[in-house]
C-alpha atoms as one frame of an Amber mdcrd trajectory, in Angstrom:
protein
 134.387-132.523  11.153 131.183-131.992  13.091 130.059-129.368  15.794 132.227
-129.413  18.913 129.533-128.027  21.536 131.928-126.916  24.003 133.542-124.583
  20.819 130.561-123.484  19.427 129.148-119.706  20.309 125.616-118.743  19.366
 125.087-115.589  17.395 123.452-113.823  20.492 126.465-113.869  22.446 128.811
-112.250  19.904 128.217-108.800  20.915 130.641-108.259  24.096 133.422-111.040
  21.819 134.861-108.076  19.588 138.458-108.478  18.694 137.826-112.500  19.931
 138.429-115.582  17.513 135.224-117.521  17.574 133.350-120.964  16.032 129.890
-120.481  14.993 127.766-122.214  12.922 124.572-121.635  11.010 122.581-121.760
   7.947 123.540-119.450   4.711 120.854-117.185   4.768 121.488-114.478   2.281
 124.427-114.359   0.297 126.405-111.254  -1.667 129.225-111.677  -4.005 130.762
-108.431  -4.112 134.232-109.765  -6.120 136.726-109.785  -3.752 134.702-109.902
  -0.845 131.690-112.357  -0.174 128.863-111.406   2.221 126.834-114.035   4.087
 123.784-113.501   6.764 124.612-116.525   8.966 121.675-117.955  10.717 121.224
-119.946  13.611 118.412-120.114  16.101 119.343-116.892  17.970 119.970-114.504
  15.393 121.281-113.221  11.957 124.923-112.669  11.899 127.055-110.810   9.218
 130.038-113.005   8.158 132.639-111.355   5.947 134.849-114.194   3.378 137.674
-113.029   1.316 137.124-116.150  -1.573 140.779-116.008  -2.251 142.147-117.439
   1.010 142.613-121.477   0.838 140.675-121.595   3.689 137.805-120.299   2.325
 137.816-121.149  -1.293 133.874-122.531  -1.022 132.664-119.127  -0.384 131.756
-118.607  -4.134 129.931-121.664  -3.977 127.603-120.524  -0.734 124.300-120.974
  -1.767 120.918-120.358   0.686 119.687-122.615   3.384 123.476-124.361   3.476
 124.861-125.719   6.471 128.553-124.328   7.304 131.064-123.743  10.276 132.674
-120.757   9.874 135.534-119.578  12.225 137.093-116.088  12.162 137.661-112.470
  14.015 134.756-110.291  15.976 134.940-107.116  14.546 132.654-103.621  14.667
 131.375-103.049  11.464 133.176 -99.818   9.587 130.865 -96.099  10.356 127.904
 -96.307   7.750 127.607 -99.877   7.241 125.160-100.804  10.667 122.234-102.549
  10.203 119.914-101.000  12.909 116.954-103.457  12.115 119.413-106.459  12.795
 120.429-107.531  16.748 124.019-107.780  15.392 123.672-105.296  13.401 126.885
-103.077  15.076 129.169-106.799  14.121 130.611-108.760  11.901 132.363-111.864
  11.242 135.900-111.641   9.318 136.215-115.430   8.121 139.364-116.897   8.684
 138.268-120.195   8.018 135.052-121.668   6.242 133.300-125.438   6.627 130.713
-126.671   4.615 128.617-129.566   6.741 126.085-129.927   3.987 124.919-128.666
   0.967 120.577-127.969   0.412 118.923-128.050  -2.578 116.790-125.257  -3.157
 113.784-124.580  -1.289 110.770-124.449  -2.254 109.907-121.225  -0.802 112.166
-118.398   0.631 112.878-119.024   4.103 111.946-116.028   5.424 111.773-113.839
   8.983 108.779-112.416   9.170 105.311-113.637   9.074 104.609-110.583   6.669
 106.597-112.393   3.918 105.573-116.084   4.505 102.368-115.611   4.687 102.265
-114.405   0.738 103.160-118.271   0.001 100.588-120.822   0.094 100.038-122.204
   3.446  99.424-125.917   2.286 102.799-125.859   0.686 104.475-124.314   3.817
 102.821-126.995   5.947 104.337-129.862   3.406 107.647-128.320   3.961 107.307
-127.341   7.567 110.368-128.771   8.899 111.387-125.349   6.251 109.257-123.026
   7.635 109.707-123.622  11.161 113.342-121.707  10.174 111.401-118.356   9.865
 112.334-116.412  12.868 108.602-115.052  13.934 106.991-119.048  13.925 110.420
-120.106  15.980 109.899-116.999  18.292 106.393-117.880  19.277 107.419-121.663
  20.058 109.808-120.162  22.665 107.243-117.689  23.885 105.201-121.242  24.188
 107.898-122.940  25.793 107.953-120.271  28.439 104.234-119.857  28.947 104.454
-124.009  29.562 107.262-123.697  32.020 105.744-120.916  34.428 102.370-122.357
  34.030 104.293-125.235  35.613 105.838-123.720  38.000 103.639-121.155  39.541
 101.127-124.851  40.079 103.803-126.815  41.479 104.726-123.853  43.805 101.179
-124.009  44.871 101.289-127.383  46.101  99.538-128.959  42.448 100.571-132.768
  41.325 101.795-133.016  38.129  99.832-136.850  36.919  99.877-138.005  33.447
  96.558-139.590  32.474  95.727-142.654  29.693  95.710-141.433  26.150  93.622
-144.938  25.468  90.224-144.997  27.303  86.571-145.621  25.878  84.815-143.839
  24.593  81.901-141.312  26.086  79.118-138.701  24.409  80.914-135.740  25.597
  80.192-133.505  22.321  82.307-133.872  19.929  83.301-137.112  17.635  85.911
-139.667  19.301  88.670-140.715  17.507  88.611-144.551  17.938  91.773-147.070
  18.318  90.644-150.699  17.399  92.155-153.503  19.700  94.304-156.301  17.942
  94.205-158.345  21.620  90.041-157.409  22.215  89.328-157.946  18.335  85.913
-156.225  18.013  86.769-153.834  21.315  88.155-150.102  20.427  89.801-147.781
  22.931  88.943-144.149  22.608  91.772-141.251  22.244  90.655-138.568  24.956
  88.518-135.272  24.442  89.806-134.294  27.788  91.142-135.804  30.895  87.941
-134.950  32.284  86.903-138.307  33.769  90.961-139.443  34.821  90.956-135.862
  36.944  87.632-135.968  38.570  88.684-139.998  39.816  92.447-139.025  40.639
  90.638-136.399  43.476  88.225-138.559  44.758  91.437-141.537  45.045  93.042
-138.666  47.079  94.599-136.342  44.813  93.579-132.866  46.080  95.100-130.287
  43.416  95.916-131.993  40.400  97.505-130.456  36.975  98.351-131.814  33.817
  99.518-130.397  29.994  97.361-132.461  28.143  96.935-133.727  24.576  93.311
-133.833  23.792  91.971-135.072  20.464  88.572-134.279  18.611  87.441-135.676
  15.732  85.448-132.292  14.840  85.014-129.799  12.052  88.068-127.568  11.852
  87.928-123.812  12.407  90.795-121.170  12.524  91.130-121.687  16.563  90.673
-125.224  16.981  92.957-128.088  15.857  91.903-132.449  15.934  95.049-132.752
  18.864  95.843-129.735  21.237  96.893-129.062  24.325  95.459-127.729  27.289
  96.321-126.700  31.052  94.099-129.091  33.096  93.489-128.619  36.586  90.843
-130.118  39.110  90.853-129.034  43.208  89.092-131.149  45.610  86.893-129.286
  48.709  86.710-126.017  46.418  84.331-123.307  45.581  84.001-121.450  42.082
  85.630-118.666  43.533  88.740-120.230  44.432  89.111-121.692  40.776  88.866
-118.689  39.441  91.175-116.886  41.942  93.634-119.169  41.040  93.599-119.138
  37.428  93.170-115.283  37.817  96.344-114.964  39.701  98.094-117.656  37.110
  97.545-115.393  34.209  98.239-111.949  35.997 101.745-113.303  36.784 102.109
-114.925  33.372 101.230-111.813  31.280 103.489-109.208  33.806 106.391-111.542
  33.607 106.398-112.811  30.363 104.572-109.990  28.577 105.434-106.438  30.374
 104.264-104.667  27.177 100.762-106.112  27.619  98.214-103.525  29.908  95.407
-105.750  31.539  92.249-103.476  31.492  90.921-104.919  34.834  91.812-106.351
  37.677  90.238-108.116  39.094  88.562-109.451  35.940  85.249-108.372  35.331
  82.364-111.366  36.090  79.257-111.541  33.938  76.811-114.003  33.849  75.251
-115.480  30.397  72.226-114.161  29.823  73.575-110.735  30.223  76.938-111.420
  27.934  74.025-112.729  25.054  71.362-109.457  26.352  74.108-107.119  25.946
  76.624-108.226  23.207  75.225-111.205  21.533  77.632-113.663  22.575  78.857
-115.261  25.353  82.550-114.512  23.896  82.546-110.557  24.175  85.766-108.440
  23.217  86.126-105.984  25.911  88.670-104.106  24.851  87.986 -99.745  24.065
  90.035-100.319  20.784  89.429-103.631  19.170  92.741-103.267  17.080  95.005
-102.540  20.061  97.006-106.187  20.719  98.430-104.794  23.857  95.451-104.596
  25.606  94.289-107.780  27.285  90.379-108.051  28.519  90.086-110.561  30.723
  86.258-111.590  31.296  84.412-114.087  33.458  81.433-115.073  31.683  79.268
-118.022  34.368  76.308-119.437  35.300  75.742-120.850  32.095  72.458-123.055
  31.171  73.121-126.525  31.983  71.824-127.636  29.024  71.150-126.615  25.018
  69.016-128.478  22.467  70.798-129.439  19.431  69.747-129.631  15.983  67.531
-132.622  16.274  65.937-130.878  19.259  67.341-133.422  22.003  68.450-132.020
  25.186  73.058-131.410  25.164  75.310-130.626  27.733  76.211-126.798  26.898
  79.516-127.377  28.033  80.303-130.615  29.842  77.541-133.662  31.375  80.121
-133.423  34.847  78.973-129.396  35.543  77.074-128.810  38.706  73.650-127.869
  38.247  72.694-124.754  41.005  70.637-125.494  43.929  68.138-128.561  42.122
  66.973-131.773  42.797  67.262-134.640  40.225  63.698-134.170  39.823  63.366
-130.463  38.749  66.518-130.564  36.107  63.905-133.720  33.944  60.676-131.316
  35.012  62.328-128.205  33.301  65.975-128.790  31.921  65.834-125.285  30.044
  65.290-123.099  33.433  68.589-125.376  34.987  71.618-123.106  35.428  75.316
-124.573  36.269  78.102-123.532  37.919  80.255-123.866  34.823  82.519-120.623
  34.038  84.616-119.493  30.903  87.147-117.136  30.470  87.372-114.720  27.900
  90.676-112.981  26.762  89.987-110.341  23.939  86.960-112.305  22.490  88.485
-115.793  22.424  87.556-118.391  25.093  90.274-119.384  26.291  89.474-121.481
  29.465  86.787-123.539  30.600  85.635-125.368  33.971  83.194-126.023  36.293
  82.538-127.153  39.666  81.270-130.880  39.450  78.836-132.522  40.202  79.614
-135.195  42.806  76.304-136.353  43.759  75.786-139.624  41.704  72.160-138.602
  41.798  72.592-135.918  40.100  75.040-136.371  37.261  72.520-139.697  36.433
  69.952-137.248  36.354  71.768-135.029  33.668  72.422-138.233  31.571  68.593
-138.721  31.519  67.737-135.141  30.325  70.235-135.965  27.421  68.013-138.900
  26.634  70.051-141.917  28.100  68.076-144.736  29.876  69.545-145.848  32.857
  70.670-149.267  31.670  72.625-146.899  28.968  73.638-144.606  31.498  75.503
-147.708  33.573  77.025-148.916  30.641  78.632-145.929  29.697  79.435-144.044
  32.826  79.014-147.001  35.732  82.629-146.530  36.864  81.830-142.931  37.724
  78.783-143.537  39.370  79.940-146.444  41.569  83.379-144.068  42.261  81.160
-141.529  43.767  79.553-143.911  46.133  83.155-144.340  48.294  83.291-140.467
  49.119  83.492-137.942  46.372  84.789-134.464  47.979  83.133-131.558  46.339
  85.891-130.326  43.730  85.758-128.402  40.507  88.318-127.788  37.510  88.966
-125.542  34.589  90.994-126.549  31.694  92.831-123.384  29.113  94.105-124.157
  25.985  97.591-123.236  25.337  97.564-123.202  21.324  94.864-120.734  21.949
  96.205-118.577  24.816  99.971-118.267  23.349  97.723-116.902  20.017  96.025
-114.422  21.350  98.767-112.968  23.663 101.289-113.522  20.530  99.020-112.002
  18.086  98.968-114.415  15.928  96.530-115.077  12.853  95.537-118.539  14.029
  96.817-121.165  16.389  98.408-123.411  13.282 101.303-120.875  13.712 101.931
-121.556  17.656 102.172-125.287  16.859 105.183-127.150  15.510 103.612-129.677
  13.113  99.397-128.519  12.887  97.167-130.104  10.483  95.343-128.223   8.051
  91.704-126.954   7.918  90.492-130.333   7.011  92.877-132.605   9.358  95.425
-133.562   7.589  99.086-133.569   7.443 100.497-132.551   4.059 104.358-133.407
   5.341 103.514-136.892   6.219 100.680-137.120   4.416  98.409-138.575   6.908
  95.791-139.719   7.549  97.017-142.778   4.998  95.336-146.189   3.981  95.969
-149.226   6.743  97.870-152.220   4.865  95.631-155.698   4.339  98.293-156.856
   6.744  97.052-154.471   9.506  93.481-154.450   8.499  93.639-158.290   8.856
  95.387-158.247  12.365  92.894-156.045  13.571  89.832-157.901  11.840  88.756
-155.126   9.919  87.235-154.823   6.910  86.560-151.833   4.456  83.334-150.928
   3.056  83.585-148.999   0.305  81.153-146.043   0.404  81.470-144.928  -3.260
  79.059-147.402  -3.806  75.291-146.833  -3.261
């Protein structure tokens, strides 16, 4: 017999039941024979419960066969556990179950790995083998507890824009693709043989046309996907908080966000001190003057998680030179330069400043925007300073330029990254353990061990052909 979901109780809400006859149903976490009595820790997504079997009963005859990570219905009595046997490091650690009557749904085999609570213990076992089994180690309690504190930050992030008057609009995960830093990953076209669609870096272009068709205060959680070198914060797919405002200023994207995360943190984290408010501003040549980065950890003690140091770091240069010495956006090509004319950003790119703004939370960036540029002068002026002639400049970005020829409202945006913001306010070691299913350091996915070969089949429908590098 299956779950019944109108019968079933979760563990949390055993503690006011005492003396009632209850269903639950779990996983066998830990088990002790003591002879005539068998101890389980009963798991289920709420908490660890204490369930009591006497193996001689009919009814629960399997207990001696209760092995870890087993899936069982057990039925039985509430009761308080006896004066010295409370378990003060355990929510139900004042209760037990008394059995009356035991189910076995399925039987595991054994894991690979303990299935632990806390991150202290998992993180002794190799992470490449807890990523292969994931679907195991999303049972430890501390990487399930930080989903839900994600879940939560999603949901009020939601709410507190919708209550503001924001749009919720779900932009196309296949567009083309655009320079806009990092490496695209590219979709080829079975109907456009030799065409690809690009997966997004950002919503950036989608938000900036949805306000100038009319959509004033637009928000979006977003999947964006970089085909870039993997570090400890950044992941091939995440997903970010993306908001754009038409007939804004910088100071009322910033108000907003400021006023998103002071609500966020003092209702969903009342434990957390913010060291200023309002958060600090300081501009980027004074962040690099005075601390060497443009990512600063404000904070008076460095190891104390329940400080948060918000920090405004703006007026960054519009432009960097890369490796090759070309001319880069430093953040985005879309950024408003400050007061210039097309003409002075090609005479002097390096002495251009933008109205671009970051924000800093205890040394991580964890939000990024600008106010845009919306003068189609201007933003094919940046593309030129990045080295693209004008016939390039059409190809690539012609549907922006002609768009902001029927009326483009002023309007700027900012876009936070969740993986990275749940983190940092979770204290986390990296953002692989806020995410369900993350790849590892190099991209892949050791559970379905992707990325995989294409068939001949698919290769052939799509008109591809593999060249085999090995070969010089």
């Amino acid at each position: 017999m299956g779950p019944v979901a109108e019968q079933r109780i979760y563990n949390c809400n055993l503690s006011g039941r005492v003396g009632e006859r209850v269903s639950v149903y779990g996983w066998v976490h830990v088990r002790r024979d003591h002879g005539k009595l068998i101890f389980i820790d009963l798991r289920d997504e709420t908490a660890l419960l204490q369930v009591v079997l006497r193996p001689e009963a009919s009814e629960l005859s399997r207990a001696k066969d209760l092995r870890p990570e087993w899936v069982v219905h057990v039925e039985g009595i509430v009761k308080e556990r006896p004066k010295g046997t409370q378990n003060p490091d355990l929510v139900l650690g004042n209760i037990e179950l008394v059995a009356e009557k035991l189910e076995v749904i399925n039987e595991a085999a054994t894991p690979p790995f303990e299935i632990t609570v806390s991150d202290e213990q998992a993180m002794k076992v190799d992470e490449e083998l807890r990523l292969k089994y994931r679907y195991l180690d999303l049972r430890r309690t501390d990487l399930r507890a930080r989903l839900n504190v994600r879940a939560k930050v999603i949901q009020f992030a939601r709410n507190f824009l919708l209550a503001k008057g924001f749009l919720e609009v779900e932009t196309p995960l296949l567009t083309r693709s655009t320079p806009e830093g990092a490496r695209d990953f590219l979709v080829p076209s079975r109907k456009q043989p030799g065409n690809f669609y690009a997966l997004p870096q950002s919503p950036q272009q989608y938000k900036q046309l949805l306000v100038i068709g009319g959509v004033e205060r637009y928000f979006q959680l977003a999947r964006a996907l970089r085909d870039e070198d993997t570090r400890g914060d950044r992941q091939p797919e995440h997903t970010q908080l993306d908001i754009e405002m038409a007939f804004v200023e910088q100071k009322d994207v910033m108000g907003l966000i400021e006023g998103l995360f002071t609500a966020l943190v003092r209702e969903l984290f009342p434990e957390r001190v913010i060291a200023h408010t309002p958060f600090p501003h300081l501009v980027y040549d004074d962040a690099i003057k005075q601390y060497g980065t443009d990512r600063p950890d404000l904070r008076k003690d460095k190891n104390d998680s329940n400080e948060l140091a918000f920090l405004w770091v703006t007026d960054f240069p519009m432009f960097e030179r890369d490796e090759e010495g070309r001319w880069g956006a430093m953040h985005n090509p879309f950024g408003k330069p400050r007061v210039v004319t097309p003409q002075e950003m090609l005479d002097d790119p390096a002495k251009v400043r933008s109205e671009q703004y970051d924000l800093v939370l205890n040394g991580s960036e964890i939000a990024g925007g600008s106010i845009r540029a919306h003068d189609p002068a201007i933003l094919e002026a940046t593309f030129r300073v990045m080295g693209h002639e004008r016939k390039e400049i059409q190809k690539q970005f012609g549907h922006m330029l002609e768009a902001f020829t029927y009326g483009a409202p002023p309007h700027g945006g900012i876009a936070s990254g969740i993986d990275r913001v749940v983190a940092v306010l979770c204290g986390a070691p990296n953002i692989r353990e806020v995410i369900a299913f993350p790849k590892t350091g190099d991209g892949r996915d050791p559970m379905m061990n992707t990325p995989a070969p294409a068939s001949d089949e698919q290769l052939k429908e799509l008109g591809l052909q593999l060249r085999d590098t090995k070969k010089k």
